[in-house]
PDB file of C-alpha atoms and ligand atoms in Angstrom:
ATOM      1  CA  UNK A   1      11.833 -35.680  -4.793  1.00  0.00           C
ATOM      2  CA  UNK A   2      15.034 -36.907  -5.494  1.00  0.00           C
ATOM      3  CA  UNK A   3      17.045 -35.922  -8.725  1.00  0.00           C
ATOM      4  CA  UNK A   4      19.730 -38.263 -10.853  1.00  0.00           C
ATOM      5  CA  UNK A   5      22.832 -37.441  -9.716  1.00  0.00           C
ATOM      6  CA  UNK A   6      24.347 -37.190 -13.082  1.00  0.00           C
ATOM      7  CA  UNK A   7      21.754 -35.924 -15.502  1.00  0.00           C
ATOM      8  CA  UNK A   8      19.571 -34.301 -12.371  1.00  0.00           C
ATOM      9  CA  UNK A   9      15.900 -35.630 -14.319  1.00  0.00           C
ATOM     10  CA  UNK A  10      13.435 -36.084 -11.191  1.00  0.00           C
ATOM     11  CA  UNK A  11      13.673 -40.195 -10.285  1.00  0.00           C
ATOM     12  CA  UNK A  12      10.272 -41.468  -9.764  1.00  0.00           C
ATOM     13  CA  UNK A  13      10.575 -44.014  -6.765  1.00  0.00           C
ATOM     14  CA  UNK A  14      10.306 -47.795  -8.252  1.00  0.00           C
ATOM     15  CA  UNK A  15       9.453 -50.284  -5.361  1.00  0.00           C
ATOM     16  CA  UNK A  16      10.428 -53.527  -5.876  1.00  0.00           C
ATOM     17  CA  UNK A  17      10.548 -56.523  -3.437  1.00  0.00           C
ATOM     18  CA  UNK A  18      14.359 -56.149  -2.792  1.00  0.00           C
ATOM     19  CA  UNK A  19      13.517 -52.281  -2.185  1.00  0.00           C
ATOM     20  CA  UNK A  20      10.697 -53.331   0.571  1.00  0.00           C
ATOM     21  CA  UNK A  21      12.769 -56.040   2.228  1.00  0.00           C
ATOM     22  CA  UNK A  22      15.856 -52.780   2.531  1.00  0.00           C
ATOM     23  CA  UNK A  23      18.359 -55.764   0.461  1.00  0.00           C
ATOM     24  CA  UNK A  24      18.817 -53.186  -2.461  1.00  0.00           C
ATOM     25  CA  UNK A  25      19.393 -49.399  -1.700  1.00  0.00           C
ATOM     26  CA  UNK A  26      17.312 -46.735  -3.431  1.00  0.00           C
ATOM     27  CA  UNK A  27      18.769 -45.649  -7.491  1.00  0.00           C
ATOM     28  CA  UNK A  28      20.981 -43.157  -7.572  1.00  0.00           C
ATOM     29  CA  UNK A  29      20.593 -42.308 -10.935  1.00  0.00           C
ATOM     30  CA  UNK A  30      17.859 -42.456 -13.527  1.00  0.00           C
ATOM     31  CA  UNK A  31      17.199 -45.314 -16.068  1.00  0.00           C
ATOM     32  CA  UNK A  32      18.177 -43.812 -18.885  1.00  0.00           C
ATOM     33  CA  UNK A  33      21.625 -42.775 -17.315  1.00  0.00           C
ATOM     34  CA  UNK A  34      22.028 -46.363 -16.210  1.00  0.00           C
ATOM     35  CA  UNK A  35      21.175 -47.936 -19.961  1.00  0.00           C
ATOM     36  CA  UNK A  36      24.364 -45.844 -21.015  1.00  0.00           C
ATOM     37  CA  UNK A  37      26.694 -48.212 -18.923  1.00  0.00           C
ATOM     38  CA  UNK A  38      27.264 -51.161 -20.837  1.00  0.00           C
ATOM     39  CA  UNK A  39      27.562 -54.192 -18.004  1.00  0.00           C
ATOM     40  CA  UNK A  40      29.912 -57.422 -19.236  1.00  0.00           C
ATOM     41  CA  UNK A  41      30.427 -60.163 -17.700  1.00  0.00           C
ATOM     42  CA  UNK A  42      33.950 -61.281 -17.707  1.00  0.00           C
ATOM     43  CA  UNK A  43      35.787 -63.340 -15.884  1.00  0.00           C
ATOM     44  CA  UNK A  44      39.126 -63.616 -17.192  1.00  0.00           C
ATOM     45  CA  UNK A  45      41.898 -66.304 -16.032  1.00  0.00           C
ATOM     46  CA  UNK A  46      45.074 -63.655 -15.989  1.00  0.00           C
ATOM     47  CA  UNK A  47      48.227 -66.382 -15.411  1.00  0.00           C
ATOM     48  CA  UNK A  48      48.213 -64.434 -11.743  1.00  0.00           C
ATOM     49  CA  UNK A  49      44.645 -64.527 -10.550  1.00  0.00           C
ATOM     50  CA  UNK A  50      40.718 -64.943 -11.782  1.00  0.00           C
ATOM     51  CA  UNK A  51      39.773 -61.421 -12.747  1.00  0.00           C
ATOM     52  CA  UNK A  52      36.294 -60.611 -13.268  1.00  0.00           C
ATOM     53  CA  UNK A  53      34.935 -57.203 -14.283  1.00  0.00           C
ATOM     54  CA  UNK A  54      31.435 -55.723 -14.779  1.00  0.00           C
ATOM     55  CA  UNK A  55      31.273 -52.582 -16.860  1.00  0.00           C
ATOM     56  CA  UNK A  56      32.871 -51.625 -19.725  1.00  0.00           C
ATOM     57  CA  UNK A  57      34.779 -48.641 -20.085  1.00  0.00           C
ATOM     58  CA  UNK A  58      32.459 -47.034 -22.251  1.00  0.00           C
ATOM     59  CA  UNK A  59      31.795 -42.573 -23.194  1.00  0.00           C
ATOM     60  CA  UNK A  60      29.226 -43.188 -20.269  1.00  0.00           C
ATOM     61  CA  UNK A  61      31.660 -44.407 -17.742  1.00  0.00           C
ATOM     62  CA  UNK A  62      34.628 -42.022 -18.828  1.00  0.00           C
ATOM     63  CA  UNK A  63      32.343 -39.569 -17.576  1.00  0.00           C
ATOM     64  CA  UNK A  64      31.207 -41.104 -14.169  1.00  0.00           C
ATOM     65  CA  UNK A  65      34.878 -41.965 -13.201  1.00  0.00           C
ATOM     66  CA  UNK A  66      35.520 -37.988 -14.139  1.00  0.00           C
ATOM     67  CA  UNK A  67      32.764 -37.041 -11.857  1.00  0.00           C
ATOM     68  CA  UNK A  68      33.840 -39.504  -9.045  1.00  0.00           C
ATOM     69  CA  UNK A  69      37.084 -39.073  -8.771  1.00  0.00           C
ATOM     70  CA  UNK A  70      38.894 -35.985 -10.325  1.00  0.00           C
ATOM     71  CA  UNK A  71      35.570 -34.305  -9.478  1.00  0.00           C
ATOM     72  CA  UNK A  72      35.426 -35.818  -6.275  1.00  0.00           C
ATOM     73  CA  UNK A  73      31.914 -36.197  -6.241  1.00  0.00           C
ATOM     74  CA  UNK A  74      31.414 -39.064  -3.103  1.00  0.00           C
ATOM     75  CA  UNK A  75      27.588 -39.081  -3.430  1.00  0.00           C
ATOM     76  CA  UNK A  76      28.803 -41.290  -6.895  1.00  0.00           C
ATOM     77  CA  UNK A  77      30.034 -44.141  -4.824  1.00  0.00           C
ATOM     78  CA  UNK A  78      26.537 -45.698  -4.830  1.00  0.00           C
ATOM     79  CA  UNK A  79      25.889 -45.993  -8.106  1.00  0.00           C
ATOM     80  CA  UNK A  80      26.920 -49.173  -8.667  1.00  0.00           C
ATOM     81  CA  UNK A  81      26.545 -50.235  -4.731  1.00  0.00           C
ATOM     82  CA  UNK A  82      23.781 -53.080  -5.797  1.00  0.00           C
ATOM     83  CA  UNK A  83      25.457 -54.596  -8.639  1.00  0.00           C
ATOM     84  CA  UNK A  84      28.723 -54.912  -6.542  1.00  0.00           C
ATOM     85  CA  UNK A  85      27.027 -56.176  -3.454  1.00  0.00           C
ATOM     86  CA  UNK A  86      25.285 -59.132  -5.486  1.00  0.00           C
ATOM     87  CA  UNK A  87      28.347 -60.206  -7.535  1.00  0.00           C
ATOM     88  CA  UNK A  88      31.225 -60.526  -4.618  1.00  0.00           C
ATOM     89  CA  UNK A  89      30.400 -64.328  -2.605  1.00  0.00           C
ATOM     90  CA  UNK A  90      29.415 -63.553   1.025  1.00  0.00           C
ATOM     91  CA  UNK A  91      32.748 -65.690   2.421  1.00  0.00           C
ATOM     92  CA  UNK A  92      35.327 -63.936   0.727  1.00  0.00           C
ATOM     93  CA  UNK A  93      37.625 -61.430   2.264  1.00  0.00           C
ATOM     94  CA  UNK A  94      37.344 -58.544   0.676  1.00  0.00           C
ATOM     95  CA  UNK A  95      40.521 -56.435   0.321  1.00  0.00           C
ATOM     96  CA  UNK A  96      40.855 -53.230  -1.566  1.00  0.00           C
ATOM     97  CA  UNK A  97      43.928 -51.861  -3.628  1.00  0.00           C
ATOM     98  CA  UNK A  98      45.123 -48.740  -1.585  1.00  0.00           C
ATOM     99  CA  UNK A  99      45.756 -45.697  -2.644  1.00  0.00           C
ATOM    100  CA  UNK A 100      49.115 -44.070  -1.461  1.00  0.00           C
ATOM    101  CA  UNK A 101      48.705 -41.986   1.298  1.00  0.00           C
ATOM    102  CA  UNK A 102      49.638 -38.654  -1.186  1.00  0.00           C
ATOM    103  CA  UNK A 103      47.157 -39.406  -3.726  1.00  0.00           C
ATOM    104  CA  UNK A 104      44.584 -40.135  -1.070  1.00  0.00           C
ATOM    105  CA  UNK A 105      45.270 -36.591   0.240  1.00  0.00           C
ATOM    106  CA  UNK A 106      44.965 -35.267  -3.193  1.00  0.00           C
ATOM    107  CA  UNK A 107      41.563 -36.455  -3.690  1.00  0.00           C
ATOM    108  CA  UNK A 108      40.309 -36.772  -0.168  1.00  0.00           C
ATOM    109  CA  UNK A 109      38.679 -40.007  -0.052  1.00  0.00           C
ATOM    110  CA  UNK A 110      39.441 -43.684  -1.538  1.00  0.00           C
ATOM    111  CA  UNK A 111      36.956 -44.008  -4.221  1.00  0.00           C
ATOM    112  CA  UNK A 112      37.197 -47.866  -3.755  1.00  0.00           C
ATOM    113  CA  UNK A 113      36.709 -48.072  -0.083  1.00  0.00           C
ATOM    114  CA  UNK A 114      33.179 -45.420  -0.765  1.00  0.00           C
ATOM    115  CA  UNK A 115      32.343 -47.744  -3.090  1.00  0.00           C
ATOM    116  CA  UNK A 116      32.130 -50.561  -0.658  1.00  0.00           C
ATOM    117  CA  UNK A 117      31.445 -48.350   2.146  1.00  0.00           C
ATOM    118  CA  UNK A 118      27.710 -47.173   0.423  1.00  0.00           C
ATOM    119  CA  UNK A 119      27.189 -51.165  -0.471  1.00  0.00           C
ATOM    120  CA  UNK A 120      28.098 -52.138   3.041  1.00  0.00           C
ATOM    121  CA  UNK A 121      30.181 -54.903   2.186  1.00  0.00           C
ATOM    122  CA  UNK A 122      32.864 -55.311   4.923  1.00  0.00           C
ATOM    123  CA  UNK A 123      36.393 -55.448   3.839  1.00  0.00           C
ATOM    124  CA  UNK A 124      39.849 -54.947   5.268  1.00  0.00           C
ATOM    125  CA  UNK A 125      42.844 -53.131   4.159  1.00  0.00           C
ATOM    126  CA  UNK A 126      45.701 -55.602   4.103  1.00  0.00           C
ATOM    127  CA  UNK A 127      48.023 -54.047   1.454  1.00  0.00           C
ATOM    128  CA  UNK A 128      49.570 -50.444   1.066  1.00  0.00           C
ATOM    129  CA  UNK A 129      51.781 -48.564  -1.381  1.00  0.00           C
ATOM    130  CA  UNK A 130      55.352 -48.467  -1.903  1.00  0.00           C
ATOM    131  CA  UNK A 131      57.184 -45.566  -2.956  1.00  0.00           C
ATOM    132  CA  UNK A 132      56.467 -42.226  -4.030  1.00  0.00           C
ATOM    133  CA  UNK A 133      53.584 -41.195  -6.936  1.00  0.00           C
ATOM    134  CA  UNK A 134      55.160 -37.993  -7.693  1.00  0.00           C
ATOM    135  CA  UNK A 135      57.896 -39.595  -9.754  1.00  0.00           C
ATOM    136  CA  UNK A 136      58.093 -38.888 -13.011  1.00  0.00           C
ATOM    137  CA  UNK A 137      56.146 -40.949 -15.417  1.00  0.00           C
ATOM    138  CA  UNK A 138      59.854 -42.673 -16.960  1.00  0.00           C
ATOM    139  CA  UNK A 139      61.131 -43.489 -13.935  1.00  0.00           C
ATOM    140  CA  UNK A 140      57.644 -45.145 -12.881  1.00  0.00           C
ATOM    141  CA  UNK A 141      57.251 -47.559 -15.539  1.00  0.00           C
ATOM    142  CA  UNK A 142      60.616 -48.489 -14.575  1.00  0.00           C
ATOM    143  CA  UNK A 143      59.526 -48.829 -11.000  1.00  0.00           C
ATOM    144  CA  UNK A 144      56.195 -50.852 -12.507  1.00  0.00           C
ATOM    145  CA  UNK A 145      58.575 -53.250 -14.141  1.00  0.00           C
ATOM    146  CA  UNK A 146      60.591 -53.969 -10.553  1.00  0.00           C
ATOM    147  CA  UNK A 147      60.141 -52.930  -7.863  1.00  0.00           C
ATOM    148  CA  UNK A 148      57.004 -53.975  -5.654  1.00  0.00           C
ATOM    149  CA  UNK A 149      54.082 -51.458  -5.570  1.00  0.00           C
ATOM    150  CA  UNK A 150      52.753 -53.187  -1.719  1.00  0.00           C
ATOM    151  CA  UNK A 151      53.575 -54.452   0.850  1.00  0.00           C
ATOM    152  CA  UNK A 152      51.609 -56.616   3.271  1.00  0.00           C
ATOM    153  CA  UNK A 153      50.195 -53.933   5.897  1.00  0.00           C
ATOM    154  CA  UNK A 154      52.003 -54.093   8.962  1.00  0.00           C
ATOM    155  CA  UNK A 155      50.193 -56.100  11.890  1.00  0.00           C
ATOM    156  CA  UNK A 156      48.370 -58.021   8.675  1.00  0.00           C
ATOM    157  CA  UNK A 157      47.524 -61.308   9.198  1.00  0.00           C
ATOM    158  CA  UNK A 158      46.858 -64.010   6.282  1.00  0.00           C
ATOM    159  CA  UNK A 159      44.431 -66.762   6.882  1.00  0.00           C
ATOM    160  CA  UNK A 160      45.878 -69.442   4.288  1.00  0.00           C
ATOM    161  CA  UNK A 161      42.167 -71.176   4.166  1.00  0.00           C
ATOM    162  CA  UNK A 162      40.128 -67.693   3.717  1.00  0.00           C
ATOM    163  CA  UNK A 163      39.080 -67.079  -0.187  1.00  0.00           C
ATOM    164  CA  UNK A 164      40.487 -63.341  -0.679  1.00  0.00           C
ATOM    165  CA  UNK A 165      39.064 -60.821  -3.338  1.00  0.00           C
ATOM    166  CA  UNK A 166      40.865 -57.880  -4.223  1.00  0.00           C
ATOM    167  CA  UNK A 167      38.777 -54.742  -5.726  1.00  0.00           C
ATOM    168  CA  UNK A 168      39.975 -52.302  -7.921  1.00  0.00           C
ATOM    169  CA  UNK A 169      37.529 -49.236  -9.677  1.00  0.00           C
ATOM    170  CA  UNK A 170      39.140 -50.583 -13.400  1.00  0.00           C
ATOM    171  CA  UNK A 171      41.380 -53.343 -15.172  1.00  0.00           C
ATOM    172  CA  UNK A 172      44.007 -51.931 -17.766  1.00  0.00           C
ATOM    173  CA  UNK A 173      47.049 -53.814 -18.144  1.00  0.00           C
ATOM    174  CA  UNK A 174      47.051 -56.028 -14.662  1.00  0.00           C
ATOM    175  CA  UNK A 175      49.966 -54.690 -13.009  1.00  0.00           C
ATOM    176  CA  UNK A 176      48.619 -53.525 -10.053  1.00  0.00           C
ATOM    177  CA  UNK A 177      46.568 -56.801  -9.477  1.00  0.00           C
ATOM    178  CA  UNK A 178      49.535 -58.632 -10.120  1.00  0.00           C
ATOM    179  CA  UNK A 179      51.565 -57.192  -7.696  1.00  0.00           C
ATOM    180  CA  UNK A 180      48.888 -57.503  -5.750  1.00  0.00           C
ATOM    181  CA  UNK A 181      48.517 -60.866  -5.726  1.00  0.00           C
ATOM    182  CA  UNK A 182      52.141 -61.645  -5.456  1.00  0.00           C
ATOM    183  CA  UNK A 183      52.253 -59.827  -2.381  1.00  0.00           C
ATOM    184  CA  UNK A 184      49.243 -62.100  -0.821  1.00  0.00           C
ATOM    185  CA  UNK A 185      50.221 -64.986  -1.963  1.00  0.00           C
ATOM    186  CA  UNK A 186      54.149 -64.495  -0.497  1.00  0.00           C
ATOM    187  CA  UNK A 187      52.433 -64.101   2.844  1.00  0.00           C
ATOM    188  CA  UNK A 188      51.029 -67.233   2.259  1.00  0.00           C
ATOM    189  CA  UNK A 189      47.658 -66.761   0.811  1.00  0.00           C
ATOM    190  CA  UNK A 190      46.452 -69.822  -1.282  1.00  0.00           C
ATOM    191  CA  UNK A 191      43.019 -68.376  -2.775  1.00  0.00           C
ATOM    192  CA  UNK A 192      42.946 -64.831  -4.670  1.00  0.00           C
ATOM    193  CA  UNK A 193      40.771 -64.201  -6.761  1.00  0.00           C
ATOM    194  CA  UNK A 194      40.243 -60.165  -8.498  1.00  0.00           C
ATOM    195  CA  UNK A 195      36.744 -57.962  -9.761  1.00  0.00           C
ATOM    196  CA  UNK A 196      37.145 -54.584 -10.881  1.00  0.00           C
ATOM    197  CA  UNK A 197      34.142 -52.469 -11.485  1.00  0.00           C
ATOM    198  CA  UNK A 198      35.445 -51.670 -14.670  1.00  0.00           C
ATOM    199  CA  UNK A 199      37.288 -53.329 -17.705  1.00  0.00           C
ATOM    200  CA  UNK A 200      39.688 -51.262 -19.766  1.00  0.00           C
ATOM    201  CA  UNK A 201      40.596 -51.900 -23.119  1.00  0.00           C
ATOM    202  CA  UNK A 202      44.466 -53.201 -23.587  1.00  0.00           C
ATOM    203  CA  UNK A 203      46.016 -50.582 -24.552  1.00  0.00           C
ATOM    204  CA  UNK A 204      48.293 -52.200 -27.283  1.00  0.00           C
TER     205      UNK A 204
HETATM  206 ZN1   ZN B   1      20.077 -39.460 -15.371  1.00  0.00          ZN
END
């Protein structure tokens, strides 16, 4: 018998229809865990891009993203496989935002690519990080304000007619969509749009 992977109560197996037919993958977590996430549904025109997000950034989620990433806790990538799969449009490229190569050693696996990885949604990395992350944090919101955080991936091609969605694990203040975007769109990409699991409040 399986367990919930955050509270560890026993999960009694539900079948349902999308179960049977093998289009939704098994719950990962128990009901009354899942009620705690509070799901949105926003879709947000930014000035750079569409950005939709699904789940707030609520007590419930602080604690997942804990577990997940700092923790490093893979098995978590799953959790929200179903919800992800259903929302991103079957003909849309699906690019992640990369991590830099020193954070991704830090924490030994791109949460973002597990993510999509458990919900078998193809994607392919066509950005990747600029400078350095161990600056300090002055000199990076300095960097934020100028400097580019990607650059288009070397051998990278851009289809100008393909529909491109960039993924991130949570939406604060939109600079690292934006740059994002700016990058795609200089190599000649005419349709971006942006979902991130997760919507942050503004931090004013
Ligand atoms: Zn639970």
């Amino acid at each position: 018998m399986k367990e919930c992977l955050l509270c560890e109560t026993r999960l009694t197996a539900s079948l349902s229809w999308k179960s049977l037919l093998g289009m939704d993958k098994q719950a990962l977590i128990c009901t009354k865990c899942l009620g705690q996430f509070q799901r949105i549904n926003i879709k947000e025109n930014t000035g750079f891009s569409q950005v939709a997000s699904l789940y707030s950034y609520n007590e419930a989620m602080r604690n997942y993203l804990h577990q997940f990433k700092f923790l490093q806790d893979v098995a978590l990538a799953g959790v929200f496989a179903n919800e992800l799969r259903r929302y991103l449009p079957k003909e849309a490229t699906i690019v992640p935002i990369p991590m830099h190569p020193e954070k991704l050693a830090a924490r030994t696996f791109a949460h973002v690519d597990e993510v999509l990885k458990y919900a078998d949604i193809p994607f392919v990395h066509l950005l990747e990080k600029t400078g350095t992350e161990s600056m300090g944090e002055k000199s990076k919101k300095e960097r934020l304000a100028m400097d580019p955080l990607f650059k288009l991936r070397q051998h990278s091609t851009i289809n100008p007619n393909a529909f491109y969605i960039l993924i991130d694990d949570i939406y604060t203040t939109g600079t690292t969509l934006r740059h994002a975007v700016t990058v795609l769109k200089e190599a000649g990409a005419k349709r971006i749009e942006a979902v991130t699991l997760i919507r942050a409040k503004r931090q004013l």
